[in-house]
mmCIF file of C-alpha atoms and ligand atoms in Angstrom:
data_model
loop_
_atom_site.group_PDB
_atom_site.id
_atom_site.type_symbol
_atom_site.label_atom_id
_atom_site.label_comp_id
_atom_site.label_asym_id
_atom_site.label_seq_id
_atom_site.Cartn_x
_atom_site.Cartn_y
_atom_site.Cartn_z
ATOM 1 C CA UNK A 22 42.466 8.447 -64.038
ATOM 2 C CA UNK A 23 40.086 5.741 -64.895
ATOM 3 C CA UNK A 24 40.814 3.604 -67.938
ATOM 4 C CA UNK A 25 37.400 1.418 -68.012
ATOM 5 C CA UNK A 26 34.601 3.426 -69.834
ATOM 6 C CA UNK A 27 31.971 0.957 -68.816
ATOM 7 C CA UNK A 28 32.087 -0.994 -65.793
ATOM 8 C CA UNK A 29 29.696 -3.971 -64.222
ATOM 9 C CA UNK A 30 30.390 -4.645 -60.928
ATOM 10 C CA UNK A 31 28.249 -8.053 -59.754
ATOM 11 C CA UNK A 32 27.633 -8.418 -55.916
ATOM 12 C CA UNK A 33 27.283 -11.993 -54.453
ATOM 13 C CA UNK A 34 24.308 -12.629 -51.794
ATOM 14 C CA UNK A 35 26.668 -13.492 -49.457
ATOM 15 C CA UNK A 36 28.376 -9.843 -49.450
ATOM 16 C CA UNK A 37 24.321 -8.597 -49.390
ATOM 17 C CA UNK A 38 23.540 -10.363 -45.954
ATOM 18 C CA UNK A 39 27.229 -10.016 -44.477
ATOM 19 C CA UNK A 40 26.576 -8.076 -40.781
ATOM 20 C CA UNK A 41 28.378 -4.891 -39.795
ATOM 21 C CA UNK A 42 30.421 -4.665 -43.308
ATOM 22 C CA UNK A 43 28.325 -1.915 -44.856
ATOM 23 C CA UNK A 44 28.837 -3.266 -48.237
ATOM 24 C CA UNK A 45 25.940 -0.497 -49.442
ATOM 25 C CA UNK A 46 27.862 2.379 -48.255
ATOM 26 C CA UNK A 47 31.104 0.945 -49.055
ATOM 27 C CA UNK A 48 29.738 0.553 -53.368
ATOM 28 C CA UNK A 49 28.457 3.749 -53.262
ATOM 29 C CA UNK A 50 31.130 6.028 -52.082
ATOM 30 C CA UNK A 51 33.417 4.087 -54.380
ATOM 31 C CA UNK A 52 30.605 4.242 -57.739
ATOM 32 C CA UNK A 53 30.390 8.196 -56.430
ATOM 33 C CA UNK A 54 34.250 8.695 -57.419
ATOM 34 C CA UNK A 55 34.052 6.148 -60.337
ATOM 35 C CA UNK A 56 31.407 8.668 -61.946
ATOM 36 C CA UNK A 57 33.238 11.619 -60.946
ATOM 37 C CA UNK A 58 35.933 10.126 -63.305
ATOM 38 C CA UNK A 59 33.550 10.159 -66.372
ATOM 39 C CA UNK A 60 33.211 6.345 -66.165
ATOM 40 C CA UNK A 61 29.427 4.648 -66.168
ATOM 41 C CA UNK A 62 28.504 1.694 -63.592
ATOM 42 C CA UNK A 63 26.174 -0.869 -64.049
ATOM 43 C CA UNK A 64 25.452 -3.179 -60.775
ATOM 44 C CA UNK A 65 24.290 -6.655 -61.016
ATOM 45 C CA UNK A 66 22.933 -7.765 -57.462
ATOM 46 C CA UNK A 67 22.353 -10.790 -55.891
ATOM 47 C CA UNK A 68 20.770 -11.180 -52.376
ATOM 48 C CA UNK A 69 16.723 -10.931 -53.212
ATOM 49 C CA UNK A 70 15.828 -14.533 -51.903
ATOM 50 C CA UNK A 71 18.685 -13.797 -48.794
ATOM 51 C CA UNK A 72 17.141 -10.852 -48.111
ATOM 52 C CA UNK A 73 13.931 -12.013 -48.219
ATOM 53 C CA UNK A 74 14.952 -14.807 -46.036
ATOM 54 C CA UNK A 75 16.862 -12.536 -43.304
ATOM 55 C CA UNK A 76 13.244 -10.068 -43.354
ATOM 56 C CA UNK A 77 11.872 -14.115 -41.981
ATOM 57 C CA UNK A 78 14.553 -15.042 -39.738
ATOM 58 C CA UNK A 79 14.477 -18.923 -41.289
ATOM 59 C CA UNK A 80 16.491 -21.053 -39.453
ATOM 60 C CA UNK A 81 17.472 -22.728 -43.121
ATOM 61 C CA UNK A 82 17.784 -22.035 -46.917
ATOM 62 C CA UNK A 83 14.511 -22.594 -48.843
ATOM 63 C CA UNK A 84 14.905 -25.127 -50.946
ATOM 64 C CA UNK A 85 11.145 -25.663 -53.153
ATOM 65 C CA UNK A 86 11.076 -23.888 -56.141
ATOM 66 C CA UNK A 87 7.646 -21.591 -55.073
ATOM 67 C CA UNK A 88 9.293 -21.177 -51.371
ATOM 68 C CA UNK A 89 13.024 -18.943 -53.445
ATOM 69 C CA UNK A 90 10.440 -17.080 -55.661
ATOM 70 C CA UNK A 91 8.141 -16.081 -52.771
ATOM 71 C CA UNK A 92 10.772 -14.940 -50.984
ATOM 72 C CA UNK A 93 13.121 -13.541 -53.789
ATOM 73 C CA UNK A 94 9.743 -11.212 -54.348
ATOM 74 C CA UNK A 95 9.912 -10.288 -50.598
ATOM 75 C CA UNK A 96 13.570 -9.680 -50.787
ATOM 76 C CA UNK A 97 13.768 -7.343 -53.691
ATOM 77 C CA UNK A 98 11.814 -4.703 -52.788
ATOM 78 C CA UNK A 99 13.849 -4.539 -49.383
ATOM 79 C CA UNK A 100 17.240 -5.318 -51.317
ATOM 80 C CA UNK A 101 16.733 -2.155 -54.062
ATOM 81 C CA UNK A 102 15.425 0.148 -50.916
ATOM 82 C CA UNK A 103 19.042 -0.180 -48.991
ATOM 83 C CA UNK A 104 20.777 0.523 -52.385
ATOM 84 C CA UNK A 105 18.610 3.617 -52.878
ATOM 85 C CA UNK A 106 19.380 4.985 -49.370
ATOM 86 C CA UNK A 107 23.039 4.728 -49.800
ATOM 87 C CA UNK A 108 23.068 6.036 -53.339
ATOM 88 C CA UNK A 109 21.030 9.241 -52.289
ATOM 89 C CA UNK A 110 23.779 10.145 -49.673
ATOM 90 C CA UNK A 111 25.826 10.464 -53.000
ATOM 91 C CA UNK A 112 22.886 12.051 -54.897
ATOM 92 C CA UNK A 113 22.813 9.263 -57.464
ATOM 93 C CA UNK A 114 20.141 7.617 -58.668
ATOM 94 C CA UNK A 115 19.254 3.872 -59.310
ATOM 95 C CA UNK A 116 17.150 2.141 -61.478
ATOM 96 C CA UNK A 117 16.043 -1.498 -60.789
ATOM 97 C CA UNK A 118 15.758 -4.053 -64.167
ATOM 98 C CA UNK A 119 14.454 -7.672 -63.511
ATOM 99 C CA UNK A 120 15.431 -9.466 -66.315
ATOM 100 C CA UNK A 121 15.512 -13.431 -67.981
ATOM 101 C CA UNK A 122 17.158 -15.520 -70.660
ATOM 102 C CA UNK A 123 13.940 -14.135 -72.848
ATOM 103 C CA UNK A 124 14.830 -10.357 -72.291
ATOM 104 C CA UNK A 125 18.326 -10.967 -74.628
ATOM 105 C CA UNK A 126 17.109 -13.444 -76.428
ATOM 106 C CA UNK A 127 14.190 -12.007 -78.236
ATOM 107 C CA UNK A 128 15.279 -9.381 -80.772
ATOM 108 C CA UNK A 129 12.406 -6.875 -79.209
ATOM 109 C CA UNK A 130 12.788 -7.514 -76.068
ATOM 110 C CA UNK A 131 16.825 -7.096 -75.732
ATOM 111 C CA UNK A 132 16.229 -3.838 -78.058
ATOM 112 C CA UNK A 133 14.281 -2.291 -76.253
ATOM 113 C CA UNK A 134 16.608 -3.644 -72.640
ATOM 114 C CA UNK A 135 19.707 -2.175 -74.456
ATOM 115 C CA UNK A 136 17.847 1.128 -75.344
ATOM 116 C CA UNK A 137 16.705 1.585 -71.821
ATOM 117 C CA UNK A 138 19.889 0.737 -70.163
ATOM 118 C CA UNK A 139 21.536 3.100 -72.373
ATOM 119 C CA UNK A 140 18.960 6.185 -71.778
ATOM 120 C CA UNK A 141 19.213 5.273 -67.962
ATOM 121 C CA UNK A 142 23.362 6.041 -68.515
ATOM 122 C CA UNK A 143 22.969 8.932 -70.376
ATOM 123 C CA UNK A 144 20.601 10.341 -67.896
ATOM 124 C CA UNK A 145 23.233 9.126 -64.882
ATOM 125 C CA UNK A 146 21.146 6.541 -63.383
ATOM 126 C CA UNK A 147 23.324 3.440 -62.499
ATOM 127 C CA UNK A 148 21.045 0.576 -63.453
ATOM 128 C CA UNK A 149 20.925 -2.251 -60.465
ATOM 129 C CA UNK A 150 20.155 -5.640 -61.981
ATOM 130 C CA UNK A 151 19.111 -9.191 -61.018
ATOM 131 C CA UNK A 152 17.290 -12.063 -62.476
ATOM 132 C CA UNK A 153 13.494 -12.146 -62.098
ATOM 133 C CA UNK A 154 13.347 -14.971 -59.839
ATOM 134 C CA UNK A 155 9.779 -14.707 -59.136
ATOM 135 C CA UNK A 156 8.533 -15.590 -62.727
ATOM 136 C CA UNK A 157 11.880 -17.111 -64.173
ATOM 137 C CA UNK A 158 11.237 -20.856 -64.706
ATOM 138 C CA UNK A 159 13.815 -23.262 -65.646
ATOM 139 C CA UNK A 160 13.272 -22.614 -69.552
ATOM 140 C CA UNK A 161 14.144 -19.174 -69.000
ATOM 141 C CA UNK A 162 16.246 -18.911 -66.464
ATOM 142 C CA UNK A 163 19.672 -17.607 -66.806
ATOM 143 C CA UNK A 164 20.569 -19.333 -63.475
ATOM 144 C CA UNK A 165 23.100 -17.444 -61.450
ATOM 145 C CA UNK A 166 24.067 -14.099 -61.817
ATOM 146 C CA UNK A 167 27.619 -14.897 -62.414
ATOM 147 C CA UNK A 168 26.511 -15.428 -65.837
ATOM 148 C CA UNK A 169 23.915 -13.010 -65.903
ATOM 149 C CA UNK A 170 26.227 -10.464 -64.698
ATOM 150 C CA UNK A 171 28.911 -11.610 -67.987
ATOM 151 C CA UNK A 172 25.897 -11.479 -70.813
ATOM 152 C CA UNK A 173 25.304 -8.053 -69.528
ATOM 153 C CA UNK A 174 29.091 -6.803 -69.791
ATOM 154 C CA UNK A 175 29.372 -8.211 -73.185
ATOM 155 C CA UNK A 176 26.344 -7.330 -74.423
ATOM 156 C CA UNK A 177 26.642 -3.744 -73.026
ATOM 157 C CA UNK A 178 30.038 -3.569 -74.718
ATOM 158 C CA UNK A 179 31.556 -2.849 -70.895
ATOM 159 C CA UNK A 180 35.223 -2.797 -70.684
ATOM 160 C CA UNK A 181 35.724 -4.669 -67.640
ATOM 161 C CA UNK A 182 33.669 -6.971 -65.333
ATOM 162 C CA UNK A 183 34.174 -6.857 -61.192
ATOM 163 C CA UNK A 184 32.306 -10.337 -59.826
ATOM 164 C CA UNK A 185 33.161 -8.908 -55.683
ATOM 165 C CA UNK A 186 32.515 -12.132 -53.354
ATOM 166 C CA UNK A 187 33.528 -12.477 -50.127
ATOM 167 C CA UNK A 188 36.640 -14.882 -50.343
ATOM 168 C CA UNK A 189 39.723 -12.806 -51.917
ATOM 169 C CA UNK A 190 40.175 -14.381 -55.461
ATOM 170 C CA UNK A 191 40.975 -17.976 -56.623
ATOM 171 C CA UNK A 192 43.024 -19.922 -54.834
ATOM 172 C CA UNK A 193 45.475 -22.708 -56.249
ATOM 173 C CA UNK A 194 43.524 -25.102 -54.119
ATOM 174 C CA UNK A 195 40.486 -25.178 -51.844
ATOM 175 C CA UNK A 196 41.504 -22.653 -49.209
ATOM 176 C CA UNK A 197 39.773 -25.164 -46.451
ATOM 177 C CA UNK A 198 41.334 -27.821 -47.348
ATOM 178 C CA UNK A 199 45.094 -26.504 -47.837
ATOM 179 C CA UNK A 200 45.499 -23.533 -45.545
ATOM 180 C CA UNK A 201 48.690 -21.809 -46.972
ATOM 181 C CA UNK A 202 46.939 -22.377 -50.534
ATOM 182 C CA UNK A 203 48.064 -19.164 -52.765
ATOM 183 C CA UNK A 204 45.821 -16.834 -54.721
ATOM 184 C CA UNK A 205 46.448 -16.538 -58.338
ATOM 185 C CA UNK A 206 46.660 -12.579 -58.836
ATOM 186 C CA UNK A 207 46.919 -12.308 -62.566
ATOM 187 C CA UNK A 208 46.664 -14.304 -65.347
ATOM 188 C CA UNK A 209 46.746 -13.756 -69.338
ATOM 189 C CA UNK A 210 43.281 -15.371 -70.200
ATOM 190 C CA UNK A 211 41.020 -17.738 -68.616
ATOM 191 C CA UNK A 212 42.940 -21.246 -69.811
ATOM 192 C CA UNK A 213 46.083 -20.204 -67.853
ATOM 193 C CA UNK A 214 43.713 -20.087 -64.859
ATOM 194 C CA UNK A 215 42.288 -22.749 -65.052
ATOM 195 C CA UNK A 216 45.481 -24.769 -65.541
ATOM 196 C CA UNK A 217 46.629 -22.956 -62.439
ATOM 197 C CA UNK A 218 43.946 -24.365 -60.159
ATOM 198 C CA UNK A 219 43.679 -27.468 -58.854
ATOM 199 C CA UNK A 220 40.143 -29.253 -60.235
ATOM 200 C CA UNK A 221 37.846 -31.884 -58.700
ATOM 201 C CA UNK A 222 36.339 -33.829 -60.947
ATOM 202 C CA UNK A 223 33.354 -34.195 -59.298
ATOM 203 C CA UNK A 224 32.243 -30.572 -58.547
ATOM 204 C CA UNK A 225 34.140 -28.970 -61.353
ATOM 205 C CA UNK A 226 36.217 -26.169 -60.340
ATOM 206 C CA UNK A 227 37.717 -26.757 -56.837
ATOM 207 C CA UNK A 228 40.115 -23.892 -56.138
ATOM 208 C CA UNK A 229 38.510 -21.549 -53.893
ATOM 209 C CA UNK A 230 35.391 -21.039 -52.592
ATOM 210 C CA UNK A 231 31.704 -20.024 -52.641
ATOM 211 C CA UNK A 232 30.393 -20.329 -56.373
ATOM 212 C CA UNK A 233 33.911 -20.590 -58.317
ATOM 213 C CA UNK A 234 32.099 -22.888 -60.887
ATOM 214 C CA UNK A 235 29.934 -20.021 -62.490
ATOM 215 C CA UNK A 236 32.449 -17.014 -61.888
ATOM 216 C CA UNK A 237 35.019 -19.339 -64.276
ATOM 217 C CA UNK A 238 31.975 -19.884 -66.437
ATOM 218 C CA UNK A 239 31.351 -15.727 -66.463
ATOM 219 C CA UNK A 240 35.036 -15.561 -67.192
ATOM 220 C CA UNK A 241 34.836 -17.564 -70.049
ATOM 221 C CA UNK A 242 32.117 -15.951 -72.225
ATOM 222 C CA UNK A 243 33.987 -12.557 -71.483
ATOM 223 C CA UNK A 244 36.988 -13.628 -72.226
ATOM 224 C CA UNK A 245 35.189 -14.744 -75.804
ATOM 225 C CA UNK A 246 33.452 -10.953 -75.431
ATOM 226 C CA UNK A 247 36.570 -9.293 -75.330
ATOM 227 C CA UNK A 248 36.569 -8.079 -71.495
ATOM 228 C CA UNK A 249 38.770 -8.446 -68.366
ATOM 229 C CA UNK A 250 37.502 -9.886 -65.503
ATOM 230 C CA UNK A 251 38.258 -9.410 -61.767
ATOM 231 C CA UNK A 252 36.940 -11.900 -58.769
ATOM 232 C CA UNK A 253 38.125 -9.788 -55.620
ATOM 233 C CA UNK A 254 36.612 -9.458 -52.167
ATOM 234 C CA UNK A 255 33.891 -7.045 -51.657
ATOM 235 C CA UNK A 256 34.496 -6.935 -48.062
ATOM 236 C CA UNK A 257 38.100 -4.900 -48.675
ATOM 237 C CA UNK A 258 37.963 -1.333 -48.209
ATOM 238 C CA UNK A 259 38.056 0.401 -52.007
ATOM 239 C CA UNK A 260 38.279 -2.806 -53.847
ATOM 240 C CA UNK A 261 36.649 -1.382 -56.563
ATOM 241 C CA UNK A 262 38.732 1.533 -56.805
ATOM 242 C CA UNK A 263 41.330 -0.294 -56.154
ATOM 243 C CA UNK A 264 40.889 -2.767 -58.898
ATOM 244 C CA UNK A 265 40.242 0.017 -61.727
ATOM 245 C CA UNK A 266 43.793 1.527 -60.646
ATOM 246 C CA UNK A 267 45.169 -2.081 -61.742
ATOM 247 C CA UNK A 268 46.486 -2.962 -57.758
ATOM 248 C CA UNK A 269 46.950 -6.252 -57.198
ATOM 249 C CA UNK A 270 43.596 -7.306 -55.691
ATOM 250 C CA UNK A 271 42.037 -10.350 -56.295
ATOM 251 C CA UNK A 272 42.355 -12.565 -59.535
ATOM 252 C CA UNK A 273 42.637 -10.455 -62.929
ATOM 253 C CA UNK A 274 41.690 -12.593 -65.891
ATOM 254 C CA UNK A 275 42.658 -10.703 -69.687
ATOM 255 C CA UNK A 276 40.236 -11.971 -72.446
ATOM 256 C CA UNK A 277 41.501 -13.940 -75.174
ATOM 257 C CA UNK A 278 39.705 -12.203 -77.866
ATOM 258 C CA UNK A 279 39.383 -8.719 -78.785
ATOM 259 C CA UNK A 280 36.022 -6.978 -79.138
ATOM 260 C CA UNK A 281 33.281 -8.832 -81.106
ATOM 261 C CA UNK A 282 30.372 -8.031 -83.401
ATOM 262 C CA UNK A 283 26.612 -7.531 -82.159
ATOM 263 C CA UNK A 284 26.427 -10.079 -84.489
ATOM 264 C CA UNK A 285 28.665 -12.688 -82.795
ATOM 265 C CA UNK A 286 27.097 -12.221 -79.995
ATOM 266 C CA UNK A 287 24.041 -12.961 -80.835
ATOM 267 C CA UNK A 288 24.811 -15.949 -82.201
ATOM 268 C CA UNK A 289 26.616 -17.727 -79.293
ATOM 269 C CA UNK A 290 24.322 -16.284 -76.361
ATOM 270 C CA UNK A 291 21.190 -17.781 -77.963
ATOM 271 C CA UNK A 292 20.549 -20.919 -76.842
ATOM 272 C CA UNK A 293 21.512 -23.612 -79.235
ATOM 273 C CA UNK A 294 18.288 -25.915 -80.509
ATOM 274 C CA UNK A 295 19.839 -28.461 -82.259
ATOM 275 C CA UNK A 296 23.637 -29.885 -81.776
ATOM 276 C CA UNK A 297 25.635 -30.747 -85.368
ATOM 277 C CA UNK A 298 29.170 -32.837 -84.935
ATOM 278 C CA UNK A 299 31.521 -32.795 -87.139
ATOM 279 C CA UNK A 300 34.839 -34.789 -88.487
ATOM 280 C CA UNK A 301 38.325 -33.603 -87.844
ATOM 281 C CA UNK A 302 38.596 -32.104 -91.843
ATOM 282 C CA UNK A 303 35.363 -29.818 -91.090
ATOM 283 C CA UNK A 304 36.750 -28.973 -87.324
ATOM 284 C CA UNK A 305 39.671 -27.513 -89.193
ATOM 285 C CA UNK A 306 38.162 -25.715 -91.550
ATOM 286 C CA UNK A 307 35.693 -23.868 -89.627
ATOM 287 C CA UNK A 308 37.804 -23.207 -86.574
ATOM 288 C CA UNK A 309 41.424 -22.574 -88.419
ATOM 289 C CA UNK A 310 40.339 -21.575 -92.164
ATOM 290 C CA UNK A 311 37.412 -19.902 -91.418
ATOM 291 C CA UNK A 312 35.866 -21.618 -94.048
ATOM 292 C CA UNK A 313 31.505 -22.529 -93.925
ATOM 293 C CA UNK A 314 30.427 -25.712 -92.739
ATOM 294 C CA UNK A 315 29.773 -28.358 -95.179
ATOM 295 C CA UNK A 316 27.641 -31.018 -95.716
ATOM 296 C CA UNK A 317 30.373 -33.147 -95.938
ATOM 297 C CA UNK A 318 31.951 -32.478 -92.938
ATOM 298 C CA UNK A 319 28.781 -33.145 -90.755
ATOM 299 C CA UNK A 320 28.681 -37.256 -89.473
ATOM 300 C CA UNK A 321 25.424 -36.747 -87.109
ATOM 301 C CA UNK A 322 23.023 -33.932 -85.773
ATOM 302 C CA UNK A 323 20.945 -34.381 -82.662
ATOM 303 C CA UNK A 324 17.960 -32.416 -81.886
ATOM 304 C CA UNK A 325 14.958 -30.352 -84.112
ATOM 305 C CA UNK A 326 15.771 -27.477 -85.732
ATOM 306 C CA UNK A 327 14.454 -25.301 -88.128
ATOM 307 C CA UNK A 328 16.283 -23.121 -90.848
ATOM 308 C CA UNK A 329 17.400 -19.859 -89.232
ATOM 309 C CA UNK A 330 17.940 -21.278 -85.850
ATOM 310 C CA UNK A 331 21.203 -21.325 -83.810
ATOM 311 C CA UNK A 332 23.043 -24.780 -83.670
ATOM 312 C CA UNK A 333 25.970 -25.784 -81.540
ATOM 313 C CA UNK A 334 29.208 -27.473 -83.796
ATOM 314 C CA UNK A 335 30.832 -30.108 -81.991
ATOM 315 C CA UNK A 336 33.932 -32.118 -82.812
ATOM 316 C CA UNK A 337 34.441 -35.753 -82.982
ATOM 317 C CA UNK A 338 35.794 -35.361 -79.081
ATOM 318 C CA UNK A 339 32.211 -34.351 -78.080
ATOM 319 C CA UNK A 340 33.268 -30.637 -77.462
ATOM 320 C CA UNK A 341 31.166 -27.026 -78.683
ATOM 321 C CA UNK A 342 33.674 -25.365 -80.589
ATOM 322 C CA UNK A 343 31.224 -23.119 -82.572
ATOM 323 C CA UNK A 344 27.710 -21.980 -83.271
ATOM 324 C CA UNK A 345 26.007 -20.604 -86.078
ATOM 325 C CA UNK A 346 22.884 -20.085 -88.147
ATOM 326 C CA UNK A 347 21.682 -23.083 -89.617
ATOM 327 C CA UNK A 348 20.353 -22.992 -93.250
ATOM 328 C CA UNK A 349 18.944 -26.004 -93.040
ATOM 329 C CA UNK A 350 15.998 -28.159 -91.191
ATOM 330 C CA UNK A 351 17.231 -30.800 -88.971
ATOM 331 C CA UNK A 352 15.288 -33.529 -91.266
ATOM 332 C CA UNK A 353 17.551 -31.902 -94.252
ATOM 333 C CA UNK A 354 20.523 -32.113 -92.731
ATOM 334 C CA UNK A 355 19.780 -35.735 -92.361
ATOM 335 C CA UNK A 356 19.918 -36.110 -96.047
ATOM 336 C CA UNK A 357 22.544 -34.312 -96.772
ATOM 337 C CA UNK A 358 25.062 -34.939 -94.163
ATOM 338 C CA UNK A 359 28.613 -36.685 -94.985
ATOM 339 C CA UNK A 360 27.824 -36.144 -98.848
ATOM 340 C CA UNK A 361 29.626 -33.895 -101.226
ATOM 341 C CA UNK A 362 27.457 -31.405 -103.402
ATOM 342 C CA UNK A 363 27.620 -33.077 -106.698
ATOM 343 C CA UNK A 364 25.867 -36.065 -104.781
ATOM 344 C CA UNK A 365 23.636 -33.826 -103.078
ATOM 345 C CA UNK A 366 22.486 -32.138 -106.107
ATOM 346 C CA UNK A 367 21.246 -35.518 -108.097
ATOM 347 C CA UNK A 368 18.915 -35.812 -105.110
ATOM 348 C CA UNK A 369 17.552 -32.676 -104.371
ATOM 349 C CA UNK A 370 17.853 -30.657 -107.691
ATOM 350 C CA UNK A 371 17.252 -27.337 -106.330
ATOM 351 C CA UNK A 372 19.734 -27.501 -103.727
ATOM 352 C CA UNK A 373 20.781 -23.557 -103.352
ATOM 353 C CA UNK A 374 22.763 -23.186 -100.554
ATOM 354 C CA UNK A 375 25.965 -25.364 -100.434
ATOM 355 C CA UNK A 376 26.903 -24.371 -96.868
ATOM 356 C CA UNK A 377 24.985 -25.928 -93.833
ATOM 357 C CA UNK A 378 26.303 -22.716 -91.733
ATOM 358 C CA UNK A 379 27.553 -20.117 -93.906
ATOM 359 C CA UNK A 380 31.145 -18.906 -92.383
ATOM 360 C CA UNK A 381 29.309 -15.501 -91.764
ATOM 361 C CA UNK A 382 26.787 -16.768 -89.293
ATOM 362 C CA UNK A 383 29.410 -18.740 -87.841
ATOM 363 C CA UNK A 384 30.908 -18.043 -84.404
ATOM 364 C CA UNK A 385 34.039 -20.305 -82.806
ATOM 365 C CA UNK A 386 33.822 -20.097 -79.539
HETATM 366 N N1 LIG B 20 18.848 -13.898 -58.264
HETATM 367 C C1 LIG B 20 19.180 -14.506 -57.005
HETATM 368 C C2 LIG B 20 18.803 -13.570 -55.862
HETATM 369 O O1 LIG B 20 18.688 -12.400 -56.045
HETATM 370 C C3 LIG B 20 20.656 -14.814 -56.879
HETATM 371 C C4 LIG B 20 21.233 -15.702 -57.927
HETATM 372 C C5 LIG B 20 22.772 -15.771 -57.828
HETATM 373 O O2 LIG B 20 23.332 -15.250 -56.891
HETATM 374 O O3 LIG B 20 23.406 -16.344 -58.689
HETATM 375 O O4 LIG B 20 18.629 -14.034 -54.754
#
């Protein structure tokens, strides 16, 4: 029996173009018996500019900007033709989405991708997923699909997310470097991992390898979603299967939080226009009280917002520990900030709304 309801499994390019290891067959034989269970899989794939590039034989990476998106359009057409061969040995069908930062981000647009995605479930389609590298631009990129993969799952309300690579899990320490380095099977949220492995200061996270960096950064935002998150080898026979039974494969990260509101995550997935930092009185309010932010509280803002936007909160230490909906301009927050309502009052008369981020539009991240 199969606990997860809802399950995104993210494959790494590297598992895409590995020779001889069938990883096509391998996912759907195991998706086949997930959906026998009752459960519903959602695939996030990488491997359309590697694909693209294996079609070309290359002897290296392209590196130009107009080279990955001419190829990642050659690749995905090829990439989404071997997943629908080894799907329709299992008489499922897929369904290919090519989605950017825009897609969730504008209230239409993710409406109508969350209505789709759900029809395409209810109809027993597993939806395969990348980013649309061929028109995504740096504004509206998402970037990797590490993260791509972990705004799906939350957003989707999926119960656990499966990031398969093709090294086993994290490692202490960088497996090249220290040999008899240990992988870190379980841990109880994403902190306690990260204080496990060892960290370079230069590249970020160190401990394993191939794309760490972004798989902690996936962890994170579902760990703030409310969803477990495995980072196992996609290479090992019934991984998947494995991993849903709760075996010890690869590195199981538990989310700190529980479930959150559509709400909440809207408000810390959009991308922030404006950043608002705060004294050590405000930090404590908002994060501990769950109080509203205050003018008060606020000692400068950088950036140009307008009312309704989302903002980032920092503290004094330079650190986001919230966002929210401002009700403010950034010019008016420029008056007001550091001052105390009576004050604010005698110089705009008709100031309504006492809290710069009202405690309901207010996520701590
Ligand atoms: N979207 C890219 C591709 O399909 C991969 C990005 C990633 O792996 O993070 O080639």
């Amino acid at each position: 029996m199969i606990k997860y309801k809802k399950i995104v499994i993210k494959i790494g390019s590297h598992l895409i173009i590995a020779k001889g290891k069938k990883i096509f067959s391998s996912l759907a034989s195991q998706v086949k018996k997930i959906k026998d269970e009752g459960s519903q899989v959602i695939i996030v794939s990488s491997g359309a500019i590697a694909t693209g590039v294996q079609q070309y034989n290359l002897p290296s990476k392209p590196k130009s900007i107009i080279e990955k998106q001419a190829y990642a359009a050659i690749g995905q057409p090829l990439l989404m033709d071997r997943y629908i061969s080894a799907f329709r040995k299992y008489n499922i069908k897929v369904a290919q989405l090519l989605l950017t930062r825009e897609d969730f981000e504008v209230r239409e647009r993710y409406l109508n991708l969350r209505n789709t995605l759900n029809y395409l479930l209810k109809i027993n389609v597993v939806p395969i997923i990348n980013e649309n590298d061929t028109i995504a631009t740096d504004e509206i990129k998402l970037g990797d699909n590490d993260n791509l993969s972990a705004i799906v799952a939350s957003k989707i309300d999926a119960d656990i997310l499966i990031l398969l690579t093709d090294v086993d899990g994290v490692y202490e320490r960088n497996p090249k470097v220290y040999p008899d380095s240990k992988i870190v099977y379980e841990v109880k949220d994403i902190d306690e991992l990260v204080s496990k492995c060892e960290i370079s200061s230069s590249s970020g996270f160190f401990c394993g390898t191939g794309g760490m960096k972004t798989k902690f950064e996936a962890a994170k935002i579902c760990s703030f979603a409310g969803i477990e998150v495995v980072i196992a080898n996609g290479l090992k026979e019934n991984v998947v299967l494995d991993i849903l039974k709760g075996k010890k494969v690869g590195t199981r990260i538990y989310p700190k939080n529980k479930k959150i509101t559509s709400k909440e995550k809207w408000i810390a997935f959009k991308k922030s226009q404006g950043k608002i930092f705060i004294d050590k009185g405000a930090e404590l309010a908002v994060t501990k009280e769950n109080k509203s932010l205050l003018p008060v509280g606020i000692k400068k803002i950088e950036g140009v917002f307008k009312k309704g936007d989302v903002v980032s909160i920092f503290s004094e230490e330079g650190k986001e520990i919230a966002k929210g909906i401002v009700n403010f301009d950034s010019e008016e927050v420029e008056k007001i900030m550091g001052k105390k309502t009576e004050e604010i009052k005698k110089l705009i008369s008709e100031f309504g709304n006492k809290e710069v981020i009202h405690v309901d539009n207010l996520v701590v991240l």
